[in-house]
């Protein structure tokens, strides 16, 4: 990881960097079944596998920030290269992903007065699948459930649009935010029939989901030894895509709230 910062003035600067990671690992999964007659554990070759995982992530970024009076802006771009190869060595199968992704960002702010500012931003993020979601073989969870990963799984790419305001009302800190987030290559858990009375659990990229909502936060100290932190989130959620060649959609309205009290 390499980072470089070039100050151009008290309010203006240019940043650049590189971040790379290469990982190569072998995983040996073995299944043994206890034989009640011989009182020994017997090796099951059909459910035992040797797998090699090779991941190569290379990323570069450029960022520029400036301040024009009460208006601030920061913009950047992060190209990211992904090469992933999963080899099921005992069956001589390979699954490879070789791709570039691009992640632009733009953050703006405007200061109305001391302690009050308006902010708006756009960013794109990535959420990579974890190892268990990529395993290219059957694993028995119990007598009625088996699991298999999806080695062709693509990472989720999240586009986030946000606008909010922060202010003080006396000693009370208040912030409110509106957001709209779109998740591409949405990863969902899928359940289907493996055999009679046996469920098959796997994961797949099924389409897109959309979250649109508002988030409120309140911070105050009623007395010197008591701190109150309240947060509420209300949002409309929708997911749509194609599963087993059949289009589907689902929507819901959700909310959650959290109240923390700290006594010092």
mmCIF file of N, CA, C and O in Angstrom, residues 139-238:
data_model
loop_
_atom_site.group_PDB
_atom_site.id
_atom_site.type_symbol
_atom_site.label_atom_id
_atom_site.label_comp_id
_atom_site.label_asym_id
_atom_site.label_seq_id
_atom_site.Cartn_x
_atom_site.Cartn_y
_atom_site.Cartn_z
ATOM 1 N N UNK A 139 -21.289 -29.624 0.551
ATOM 2 C CA UNK A 139 -20.951 -29.862 1.952
ATOM 3 C C UNK A 139 -22.234 -30.202 2.699
ATOM 4 O O UNK A 139 -23.224 -29.481 2.594
ATOM 5 N N UNK A 140 -22.211 -31.302 3.440
ATOM 6 C CA UNK A 140 -23.384 -31.694 4.227
ATOM 7 C C UNK A 140 -23.421 -30.888 5.518
ATOM 8 O O UNK A 140 -22.473 -30.884 6.291
ATOM 9 N N UNK A 141 -24.566 -30.218 5.749
ATOM 10 C CA UNK A 141 -24.765 -29.457 6.983
ATOM 11 C C UNK A 141 -25.392 -30.343 8.058
ATOM 12 O O UNK A 141 -25.022 -30.281 9.224
ATOM 13 N N UNK A 142 -26.362 -31.121 7.676
ATOM 14 C CA UNK A 142 -26.981 -32.137 8.530
ATOM 15 C C UNK A 142 -27.699 -33.116 7.595
ATOM 16 O O UNK A 142 -27.536 -33.054 6.372
ATOM 17 N N UNK A 143 -28.518 -34.022 8.164
ATOM 18 C CA UNK A 143 -29.144 -35.067 7.353
ATOM 19 C C UNK A 143 -30.146 -34.525 6.338
ATOM 20 O O UNK A 143 -30.479 -35.207 5.367
ATOM 21 N N UNK A 144 -30.620 -33.288 6.527
ATOM 22 C CA UNK A 144 -31.664 -32.740 5.651
ATOM 23 C C UNK A 144 -31.220 -31.499 4.876
ATOM 24 O O UNK A 144 -32.033 -30.901 4.168
ATOM 25 N N UNK A 145 -29.954 -31.107 5.004
ATOM 26 C CA UNK A 145 -29.492 -29.884 4.352
ATOM 27 C C UNK A 145 -28.067 -30.044 3.833
ATOM 28 O O UNK A 145 -27.180 -30.527 4.562
ATOM 29 N N UNK A 146 -27.882 -29.645 2.569
ATOM 30 C CA UNK A 146 -26.540 -29.590 1.989
ATOM 31 C C UNK A 146 -26.304 -28.172 1.473
ATOM 32 O O UNK A 146 -27.248 -27.424 1.193
ATOM 33 N N UNK A 147 -25.038 -27.810 1.362
ATOM 34 C CA UNK A 147 -24.662 -26.462 0.932
ATOM 35 C C UNK A 147 -23.637 -26.553 -0.177
ATOM 36 O O UNK A 147 -22.754 -27.419 -0.165
ATOM 37 N N UNK A 148 -23.744 -25.658 -1.172
ATOM 38 C CA UNK A 148 -22.729 -25.549 -2.212
ATOM 39 C C UNK A 148 -22.523 -24.071 -2.526
ATOM 40 O O UNK A 148 -23.484 -23.293 -2.563
ATOM 41 N N UNK A 149 -21.283 -23.673 -2.686
ATOM 42 C CA UNK A 149 -20.986 -22.296 -3.030
ATOM 43 C C UNK A 149 -21.155 -22.042 -4.524
ATOM 44 O O UNK A 149 -21.545 -22.933 -5.285
ATOM 45 N N UNK A 150 -20.844 -20.833 -4.922
ATOM 46 C CA UNK A 150 -20.955 -20.435 -6.321
ATOM 47 C C UNK A 150 -19.644 -19.766 -6.732
ATOM 48 O O UNK A 150 -19.444 -18.579 -6.467
ATOM 49 N N UNK A 151 -18.728 -20.502 -7.366
ATOM 50 C CA UNK A 151 -17.417 -19.936 -7.706
ATOM 51 C C UNK A 151 -17.472 -18.867 -8.785
ATOM 52 O O UNK A 151 -16.485 -18.163 -9.006
ATOM 53 N N UNK A 152 -18.617 -18.723 -9.467
ATOM 54 C CA UNK A 152 -18.778 -17.673 -10.480
ATOM 55 C C UNK A 152 -19.407 -16.405 -9.898
ATOM 56 O O UNK A 152 -19.752 -15.487 -10.646
ATOM 57 N N UNK A 153 -19.544 -16.346 -8.579
ATOM 58 C CA UNK A 153 -20.198 -15.217 -7.933
ATOM 59 C C UNK A 153 -19.422 -13.921 -8.182
ATOM 60 O O UNK A 153 -18.206 -13.868 -8.009
ATOM 61 N N UNK A 154 -20.149 -12.883 -8.590
ATOM 62 C CA UNK A 154 -19.544 -11.570 -8.805
ATOM 63 C C UNK A 154 -19.683 -10.717 -7.542
ATOM 64 O O UNK A 154 -20.618 -10.915 -6.756
ATOM 65 N N UNK A 155 -18.792 -9.765 -7.324
ATOM 66 C CA UNK A 155 -18.937 -8.878 -6.159
ATOM 67 C C UNK A 155 -20.125 -7.945 -6.342
ATOM 68 O O UNK A 155 -20.512 -7.601 -7.459
ATOM 69 N N UNK A 156 -20.716 -7.536 -5.212
ATOM 70 C CA UNK A 156 -21.770 -6.533 -5.250
ATOM 71 C C UNK A 156 -21.146 -5.152 -5.454
ATOM 72 O O UNK A 156 -20.130 -4.826 -4.853
ATOM 73 N N UNK A 157 -21.782 -4.329 -6.294
ATOM 74 C CA UNK A 157 -21.349 -2.951 -6.530
ATOM 75 C C UNK A 157 -22.474 -2.024 -6.091
ATOM 76 O O UNK A 157 -23.599 -2.132 -6.602
ATOM 77 N N UNK A 158 -22.187 -1.143 -5.132
ATOM 78 C CA UNK A 158 -23.226 -0.311 -4.515
ATOM 79 C C UNK A 158 -23.032 1.141 -4.910
ATOM 80 O O UNK A 158 -21.984 1.742 -4.627
ATOM 81 N N UNK A 159 -24.041 1.706 -5.584
ATOM 82 C CA UNK A 159 -24.069 3.136 -5.890
ATOM 83 C C UNK A 159 -24.873 3.843 -4.805
ATOM 84 O O UNK A 159 -26.033 3.492 -4.562
ATOM 85 N N UNK A 160 -24.268 4.845 -4.170
ATOM 86 C CA UNK A 160 -24.904 5.519 -3.040
ATOM 87 C C UNK A 160 -25.007 7.017 -3.304
ATOM 88 O O UNK A 160 -24.008 7.685 -3.592
ATOM 89 N N UNK A 161 -26.244 7.554 -3.216
ATOM 90 C CA UNK A 161 -26.513 8.981 -3.355
ATOM 91 C C UNK A 161 -27.031 9.482 -2.006
ATOM 92 O O UNK A 161 -28.012 8.938 -1.480
ATOM 93 N N UNK A 162 -26.421 10.533 -1.461
ATOM 94 C CA UNK A 162 -26.788 10.997 -0.124
ATOM 95 C C UNK A 162 -26.804 12.521 -0.077
ATOM 96 O O UNK A 162 -25.990 13.182 -0.734
ATOM 97 N N UNK A 163 -27.735 13.042 0.709
ATOM 98 C CA UNK A 163 -27.800 14.485 0.965
ATOM 99 C C UNK A 163 -28.271 14.674 2.396
ATOM 100 O O UNK A 163 -29.202 13.989 2.841
ATOM 101 N N UNK A 164 -27.635 15.582 3.116
ATOM 102 C CA UNK A 164 -28.000 15.747 4.524
ATOM 103 C C UNK A 164 -27.611 17.103 5.071
ATOM 104 O O UNK A 164 -26.903 17.888 4.424
ATOM 105 N N UNK A 165 -28.061 17.358 6.282
ATOM 106 C CA UNK A 165 -27.762 18.609 6.963
ATOM 107 C C UNK A 165 -27.373 18.313 8.400
ATOM 108 O O UNK A 165 -27.924 17.403 9.030
ATOM 109 N N UNK A 166 -26.398 19.045 8.909
ATOM 110 C CA UNK A 166 -25.976 18.967 10.302
ATOM 111 C C UNK A 166 -26.099 20.347 10.919
ATOM 112 O O UNK A 166 -25.704 21.345 10.304
ATOM 113 N N UNK A 167 -26.642 20.419 12.132
ATOM 114 C CA UNK A 167 -26.809 21.709 12.773
ATOM 115 C C UNK A 167 -26.865 21.545 14.284
ATOM 116 O O UNK A 167 -26.950 20.413 14.799
ATOM 117 N N UNK A 168 -26.821 22.647 14.991
ATOM 118 C CA UNK A 168 -26.959 22.686 16.444
ATOM 119 C C UNK A 168 -28.164 23.549 16.798
ATOM 120 O O UNK A 168 -28.360 24.632 16.240
ATOM 121 N N UNK A 169 -28.982 23.054 17.718
ATOM 122 C CA UNK A 169 -30.063 23.836 18.305
ATOM 123 C C UNK A 169 -29.724 23.976 19.784
ATOM 124 O O UNK A 169 -29.960 23.063 20.577
ATOM 125 N N UNK A 170 -29.127 25.085 20.137
ATOM 126 C CA UNK A 170 -28.587 25.224 21.483
ATOM 127 C C UNK A 170 -27.442 24.244 21.668
ATOM 128 O O UNK A 170 -26.463 24.257 20.912
ATOM 129 N N UNK A 171 -27.556 23.353 22.661
ATOM 130 C CA UNK A 171 -26.535 22.345 22.916
ATOM 131 C C UNK A 171 -26.875 21.001 22.261
ATOM 132 O O UNK A 171 -26.166 20.022 22.458
ATOM 133 N N UNK A 172 -27.946 20.966 21.486
ATOM 134 C CA UNK A 172 -28.393 19.724 20.850
ATOM 135 C C UNK A 172 -27.812 19.627 19.442
ATOM 136 O O UNK A 172 -27.940 20.552 18.634
ATOM 137 N N UNK A 173 -27.159 18.499 19.132
ATOM 138 C CA UNK A 173 -26.641 18.244 17.794
ATOM 139 C C UNK A 173 -27.676 17.431 17.024
ATOM 140 O O UNK A 173 -28.125 16.372 17.482
ATOM 141 N N UNK A 174 -28.041 17.915 15.842
ATOM 142 C CA UNK A 174 -29.087 17.279 15.044
ATOM 143 C C UNK A 174 -28.583 17.089 13.623
ATOM 144 O O UNK A 174 -27.998 18.001 13.028
ATOM 145 N N UNK A 175 -28.812 15.904 13.067
ATOM 146 C CA UNK A 175 -28.468 15.661 11.669
ATOM 147 C C UNK A 175 -29.587 14.866 11.007
ATOM 148 O O UNK A 175 -30.224 14.020 11.637
ATOM 149 N N UNK A 176 -29.820 15.159 9.734
ATOM 150 C CA UNK A 176 -30.840 14.453 8.944
ATOM 151 C C UNK A 176 -30.253 14.170 7.570
ATOM 152 O O UNK A 176 -29.559 15.009 6.988
ATOM 153 N N UNK A 177 -30.540 12.980 7.046
ATOM 154 C CA UNK A 177 -29.959 12.565 5.774
ATOM 155 C C UNK A 177 -30.987 11.842 4.929
ATOM 156 O O UNK A 177 -31.768 11.012 5.435
ATOM 157 N N UNK A 178 -31.013 12.151 3.642
ATOM 158 C CA UNK A 178 -31.793 11.413 2.650
ATOM 159 C C UNK A 178 -30.823 10.596 1.813
ATOM 160 O O UNK A 178 -29.735 11.082 1.458
ATOM 161 N N UNK A 179 -31.201 9.370 1.478
ATOM 162 C CA UNK A 179 -30.293 8.532 0.694
ATOM 163 C C UNK A 179 -31.058 7.646 -0.285
ATOM 164 O O UNK A 179 -32.239 7.324 -0.097
ATOM 165 N N UNK A 180 -30.342 7.290 -1.340
ATOM 166 C CA UNK A 180 -30.841 6.324 -2.320
ATOM 167 C C UNK A 180 -29.661 5.443 -2.693
ATOM 168 O O UNK A 180 -28.624 5.953 -3.147
ATOM 169 N N UNK A 181 -29.798 4.127 -2.481
ATOM 170 C CA UNK A 181 -28.694 3.200 -2.741
ATOM 171 C C UNK A 181 -29.162 2.082 -3.673
ATOM 172 O O UNK A 181 -30.243 1.514 -3.477
ATOM 173 N N UNK A 182 -28.325 1.781 -4.653
ATOM 174 C CA UNK A 182 -28.614 0.739 -5.635
ATOM 175 C C UNK A 182 -27.498 -0.298 -5.571
ATOM 176 O O UNK A 182 -26.317 0.051 -5.706
ATOM 177 N N UNK A 183 -27.857 -1.545 -5.341
ATOM 178 C CA UNK A 183 -26.885 -2.635 -5.283
ATOM 179 C C UNK A 183 -26.986 -3.461 -6.553
ATOM 180 O O UNK A 183 -28.025 -4.080 -6.825
ATOM 181 N N UNK A 184 -25.922 -3.464 -7.358
ATOM 182 C CA UNK A 184 -25.867 -4.277 -8.567
ATOM 183 C C UNK A 184 -25.222 -5.626 -8.241
ATOM 184 O O UNK A 184 -24.408 -5.739 -7.328
ATOM 185 N N UNK A 185 -25.561 -6.665 -9.015
ATOM 186 C CA UNK A 185 -25.082 -8.035 -8.760
ATOM 187 C C UNK A 185 -25.477 -8.496 -7.360
ATOM 188 O O UNK A 185 -24.687 -9.135 -6.655
ATOM 189 N N UNK A 186 -26.694 -8.189 -6.952
ATOM 190 C CA UNK A 186 -27.150 -8.492 -5.597
ATOM 191 C C UNK A 186 -26.978 -9.990 -5.292
ATOM 192 O O UNK A 186 -27.429 -10.845 -6.040
ATOM 193 N N UNK A 187 -26.319 -10.301 -4.161
ATOM 194 C CA UNK A 187 -26.095 -11.682 -3.739
ATOM 195 C C UNK A 187 -27.215 -12.103 -2.792
ATOM 196 O O UNK A 187 -27.461 -11.441 -1.787
ATOM 197 N N UNK A 188 -27.898 -13.180 -3.126
ATOM 198 C CA UNK A 188 -29.000 -13.686 -2.321
ATOM 199 C C UNK A 188 -28.781 -15.162 -1.996
ATOM 200 O O UNK A 188 -28.221 -15.925 -2.798
ATOM 201 N N UNK A 189 -29.238 -15.575 -0.807
ATOM 202 C CA UNK A 189 -29.241 -16.988 -0.451
ATOM 203 C C UNK A 189 -30.410 -17.681 -1.147
ATOM 204 O O UNK A 189 -31.535 -17.196 -1.133
ATOM 205 N N UNK A 190 -30.135 -18.834 -1.769
ATOM 206 C CA UNK A 190 -31.124 -19.563 -2.553
ATOM 207 C C UNK A 190 -31.312 -20.953 -1.947
ATOM 208 O O UNK A 190 -30.328 -21.627 -1.633
ATOM 209 N N UNK A 191 -32.555 -21.363 -1.795
ATOM 210 C CA UNK A 191 -32.847 -22.712 -1.310
ATOM 211 C C UNK A 191 -33.673 -23.456 -2.356
ATOM 212 O O UNK A 191 -34.656 -22.923 -2.878
ATOM 213 N N UNK A 192 -33.277 -24.684 -2.658
ATOM 214 C CA UNK A 192 -33.999 -25.513 -3.621
ATOM 215 C C UNK A 192 -33.952 -26.967 -3.149
ATOM 216 O O UNK A 192 -33.455 -27.264 -2.059
ATOM 217 N N UNK A 193 -34.464 -27.886 -3.970
ATOM 218 C CA UNK A 193 -34.523 -29.308 -3.611
ATOM 219 C C UNK A 193 -33.290 -30.016 -4.146
ATOM 220 O O UNK A 193 -32.968 -29.925 -5.337
ATOM 221 N N UNK A 194 -32.588 -30.721 -3.266
ATOM 222 C CA UNK A 194 -31.429 -31.529 -3.660
ATOM 223 C C UNK A 194 -31.862 -32.968 -3.931
ATOM 224 O O UNK A 194 -31.618 -33.518 -4.996
ATOM 225 N N UNK A 195 -32.521 -33.572 -2.962
ATOM 226 C CA UNK A 195 -33.153 -34.875 -3.099
ATOM 227 C C UNK A 195 -34.399 -34.855 -2.229
ATOM 228 O O UNK A 195 -34.692 -33.861 -1.553
ATOM 229 N N UNK A 196 -35.141 -35.940 -2.214
ATOM 230 C CA UNK A 196 -36.339 -36.004 -1.378
ATOM 231 C C UNK A 196 -35.970 -35.790 0.091
ATOM 232 O O UNK A 196 -35.070 -36.441 0.617
ATOM 233 N N UNK A 197 -36.647 -34.814 0.724
ATOM 234 C CA UNK A 197 -36.426 -34.457 2.130
ATOM 235 C C UNK A 197 -35.066 -33.819 2.389
ATOM 236 O O UNK A 197 -34.618 -33.743 3.538
ATOM 237 N N UNK A 198 -34.375 -33.347 1.318
ATOM 238 C CA UNK A 198 -33.060 -32.715 1.493
ATOM 239 C C UNK A 198 -33.064 -31.373 0.761
ATOM 240 O O UNK A 198 -33.369 -31.306 -0.434
ATOM 241 N N UNK A 199 -32.738 -30.299 1.483
ATOM 242 C CA UNK A 199 -32.670 -28.956 0.910
ATOM 243 C C UNK A 199 -31.258 -28.657 0.426
ATOM 244 O O UNK A 199 -30.271 -29.050 1.063
ATOM 245 N N UNK A 200 -31.177 -27.915 -0.684
ATOM 246 C CA UNK A 200 -29.898 -27.442 -1.202
ATOM 247 C C UNK A 200 -29.818 -25.934 -0.992
ATOM 248 O O UNK A 200 -30.681 -25.185 -1.444
ATOM 249 N N UNK A 201 -28.772 -25.478 -0.300
ATOM 250 C CA UNK A 201 -28.566 -24.058 -0.029
ATOM 251 C C UNK A 201 -27.375 -23.562 -0.852
ATOM 252 O O UNK A 201 -26.297 -24.170 -0.826
ATOM 253 N N UNK A 202 -27.585 -22.458 -1.568
ATOM 254 C CA UNK A 202 -26.494 -21.871 -2.338
ATOM 255 C C UNK A 202 -26.689 -20.356 -2.405
ATOM 256 O O UNK A 202 -27.572 -19.802 -1.746
ATOM 257 N N UNK A 203 -25.855 -19.674 -3.166
ATOM 258 C CA UNK A 203 -25.945 -18.221 -3.336
ATOM 259 C C UNK A 203 -25.834 -17.902 -4.821
ATOM 260 O O UNK A 203 -25.246 -18.656 -5.591
ATOM 261 N N UNK A 204 -26.400 -16.748 -5.216
ATOM 262 C CA UNK A 204 -26.378 -16.350 -6.619
ATOM 263 C C UNK A 204 -26.515 -14.843 -6.727
ATOM 264 O O UNK A 204 -27.073 -14.181 -5.849
ATOM 265 N N UNK A 205 -25.997 -14.300 -7.846
ATOM 266 C CA UNK A 205 -26.271 -12.910 -8.214
ATOM 267 C C UNK A 205 -27.626 -12.884 -8.903
ATOM 268 O O UNK A 205 -27.784 -13.438 -9.987
ATOM 269 N N UNK A 206 -28.606 -12.264 -8.266
ATOM 270 C CA UNK A 206 -29.982 -12.368 -8.769
ATOM 271 C C UNK A 206 -30.469 -11.112 -9.475
ATOM 272 O O UNK A 206 -31.498 -11.137 -10.141
ATOM 273 N N UNK A 207 -29.798 -9.969 -9.324
ATOM 274 C CA UNK A 207 -30.291 -8.746 -9.959
ATOM 275 C C UNK A 207 -29.873 -7.511 -9.193
ATOM 276 O O UNK A 207 -28.702 -7.346 -8.857
ATOM 277 N N UNK A 208 -30.853 -6.640 -8.865
ATOM 278 C CA UNK A 208 -30.575 -5.377 -8.185
ATOM 279 C C UNK A 208 -31.503 -5.202 -6.994
ATOM 280 O O UNK A 208 -32.610 -5.736 -6.976
ATOM 281 N N UNK A 209 -31.031 -4.427 -6.008
ATOM 282 C CA UNK A 209 -31.950 -3.954 -4.977
ATOM 283 C C UNK A 209 -31.797 -2.444 -4.820
ATOM 284 O O UNK A 209 -30.791 -1.851 -5.214
ATOM 285 N N UNK A 210 -32.869 -1.819 -4.273
ATOM 286 C CA UNK A 210 -32.949 -0.362 -4.152
ATOM 287 C C UNK A 210 -33.415 -0.026 -2.739
ATOM 288 O O UNK A 210 -34.409 -0.577 -2.259
ATOM 289 N N UNK A 211 -32.697 0.876 -2.088
ATOM 290 C CA UNK A 211 -33.094 1.360 -0.763
ATOM 291 C C UNK A 211 -33.170 2.877 -0.818
ATOM 292 O O UNK A 211 -32.196 3.545 -1.175
ATOM 293 N N UNK A 212 -34.342 3.420 -0.456
ATOM 294 C CA UNK A 212 -34.547 4.863 -0.431
ATOM 295 C C UNK A 212 -35.134 5.243 0.916
ATOM 296 O O UNK A 212 -36.169 4.684 1.318
ATOM 297 N N UNK A 213 -34.480 6.163 1.618
ATOM 298 C CA UNK A 213 -34.984 6.473 2.946
ATOM 299 C C UNK A 213 -34.332 7.681 3.566
ATOM 300 O O UNK A 213 -33.631 8.461 2.906
ATOM 301 N N UNK A 214 -34.571 7.825 4.864
ATOM 302 C CA UNK A 214 -34.015 8.937 5.621
ATOM 303 C C UNK A 214 -33.471 8.433 6.948
ATOM 304 O O UNK A 214 -33.985 7.461 7.516
ATOM 305 N N UNK A 215 -32.428 9.093 7.415
ATOM 306 C CA UNK A 215 -31.801 8.733 8.688
ATOM 307 C C UNK A 215 -31.679 9.989 9.541
ATOM 308 O O UNK A 215 -31.188 11.025 9.069
ATOM 309 N N UNK A 216 -32.134 9.899 10.781
ATOM 310 C CA UNK A 216 -32.105 11.033 11.712
ATOM 311 C C UNK A 216 -31.228 10.691 12.907
ATOM 312 O O UNK A 216 -31.256 9.548 13.395
ATOM 313 N N UNK A 217 -30.467 11.663 13.405
ATOM 314 C CA UNK A 217 -29.611 11.439 14.575
ATOM 315 C C UNK A 217 -29.679 12.651 15.495
ATOM 316 O O UNK A 217 -29.624 13.792 15.031
ATOM 317 N N UNK A 218 -29.795 12.374 16.799
ATOM 318 C CA UNK A 218 -29.911 13.418 17.807
ATOM 319 C C UNK A 218 -28.934 13.124 18.933
ATOM 320 O O UNK A 218 -28.911 12.009 19.470
ATOM 321 N N UNK A 219 -28.114 14.111 19.300
ATOM 322 C CA UNK A 219 -27.148 13.987 20.394
ATOM 323 C C UNK A 219 -27.363 15.141 21.368
ATOM 324 O O UNK A 219 -27.412 16.298 20.955
ATOM 325 N N UNK A 220 -27.489 14.805 22.656
ATOM 326 C CA UNK A 220 -27.616 15.871 23.648
ATOM 327 C C UNK A 220 -27.160 15.386 25.015
ATOM 328 O O UNK A 220 -27.143 14.180 25.283
ATOM 329 N N UNK A 221 -26.817 16.340 25.865
ATOM 330 C CA UNK A 221 -26.462 16.083 27.257
ATOM 331 C C UNK A 221 -27.462 16.819 28.137
ATOM 332 O O UNK A 221 -27.313 18.036 28.381
ATOM 333 N N UNK A 222 -28.530 16.126 28.621
ATOM 334 C CA UNK A 222 -29.506 16.801 29.493
ATOM 335 C C UNK A 222 -28.862 17.395 30.733
ATOM 336 O O UNK A 222 -29.248 18.484 31.172
ATOM 337 N N UNK A 223 -27.890 16.668 31.316
ATOM 338 C CA UNK A 223 -27.085 17.173 32.433
ATOM 339 C C UNK A 223 -25.650 16.748 32.178
ATOM 340 O O UNK A 223 -25.369 15.963 31.266
ATOM 341 N N UNK A 224 -24.730 17.242 33.004
ATOM 342 C CA UNK A 224 -23.311 17.005 32.727
ATOM 343 C C UNK A 224 -22.954 15.526 32.672
ATOM 344 O O UNK A 224 -22.091 15.122 31.890
ATOM 345 N N UNK A 225 -23.611 14.680 33.495
ATOM 346 C CA UNK A 225 -23.204 13.274 33.595
ATOM 347 C C UNK A 225 -24.042 12.346 32.707
ATOM 348 O O UNK A 225 -23.877 11.136 32.740
ATOM 349 N N UNK A 226 -24.956 12.911 31.885
ATOM 350 C CA UNK A 226 -25.886 12.074 31.111
ATOM 351 C C UNK A 226 -25.815 12.452 29.627
ATOM 352 O O UNK A 226 -26.057 13.587 29.253
ATOM 353 N N UNK A 227 -25.460 11.470 28.787
ATOM 354 C CA UNK A 227 -25.390 11.662 27.340
ATOM 355 C C UNK A 227 -26.451 10.791 26.655
ATOM 356 O O UNK A 227 -26.570 9.601 26.946
ATOM 357 N N UNK A 228 -27.223 11.403 25.748
ATOM 358 C CA UNK A 228 -28.292 10.703 25.028
ATOM 359 C C UNK A 228 -27.964 10.696 23.539
ATOM 360 O O UNK A 228 -27.630 11.740 22.960
ATOM 361 N N UNK A 229 -28.078 9.519 22.928
ATOM 362 C CA UNK A 229 -27.821 9.347 21.492
ATOM 363 C C UNK A 229 -29.021 8.620 20.895
ATOM 364 O O UNK A 229 -29.273 7.454 21.220
ATOM 365 N N UNK A 230 -29.757 9.293 20.011
ATOM 366 C CA UNK A 230 -30.943 8.687 19.383
ATOM 367 C C UNK A 230 -30.760 8.673 17.869
ATOM 368 O O UNK A 230 -30.330 9.665 17.273
ATOM 369 N N UNK A 231 -31.066 7.522 17.242
ATOM 370 C CA UNK A 231 -30.964 7.403 15.793
ATOM 371 C C UNK A 231 -32.183 6.652 15.274
ATOM 372 O O UNK A 231 -32.612 5.646 15.865
ATOM 373 N N UNK A 232 -32.757 7.121 14.159
ATOM 374 C CA UNK A 232 -33.895 6.459 13.523
ATOM 375 C C UNK A 232 -33.649 6.371 12.028
ATOM 376 O O UNK A 232 -33.052 7.274 11.421
ATOM 377 N N UNK A 233 -34.089 5.268 11.428
ATOM 378 C CA UNK A 233 -33.885 5.015 10.004
ATOM 379 C C UNK A 233 -35.196 4.491 9.422
ATOM 380 O O UNK A 233 -35.722 3.468 9.886
ATOM 381 N N UNK A 234 -35.731 5.168 8.404
ATOM 382 C CA UNK A 234 -36.945 4.736 7.717
ATOM 383 C C UNK A 234 -36.620 4.618 6.229
ATOM 384 O O UNK A 234 -36.058 5.555 5.639
ATOM 385 N N UNK A 235 -36.958 3.491 5.624
ATOM 386 C CA UNK A 235 -36.590 3.318 4.223
ATOM 387 C C UNK A 235 -37.530 2.360 3.495
ATOM 388 O O UNK A 235 -38.138 1.468 4.090
ATOM 389 N N UNK A 236 -37.632 2.591 2.204
ATOM 390 C CA UNK A 236 -38.383 1.721 1.295
ATOM 391 C C UNK A 236 -37.383 0.817 0.587
ATOM 392 O O UNK A 236 -36.375 1.299 0.057
ATOM 393 N N UNK A 237 -37.652 -0.490 0.589
ATOM 394 C CA UNK A 237 -36.719 -1.460 0.014
ATOM 395 C C UNK A 237 -37.401 -2.203 -1.126
ATOM 396 O O UNK A 237 -38.567 -2.612 -1.011
ATOM 397 N N UNK A 238 -36.651 -2.397 -2.212
ATOM 398 C CA UNK A 238 -37.179 -3.135 -3.364
ATOM 399 C C UNK A 238 -36.060 -3.957 -3.985
ATOM 400 O O UNK A 238 -34.925 -3.488 -4.110
#
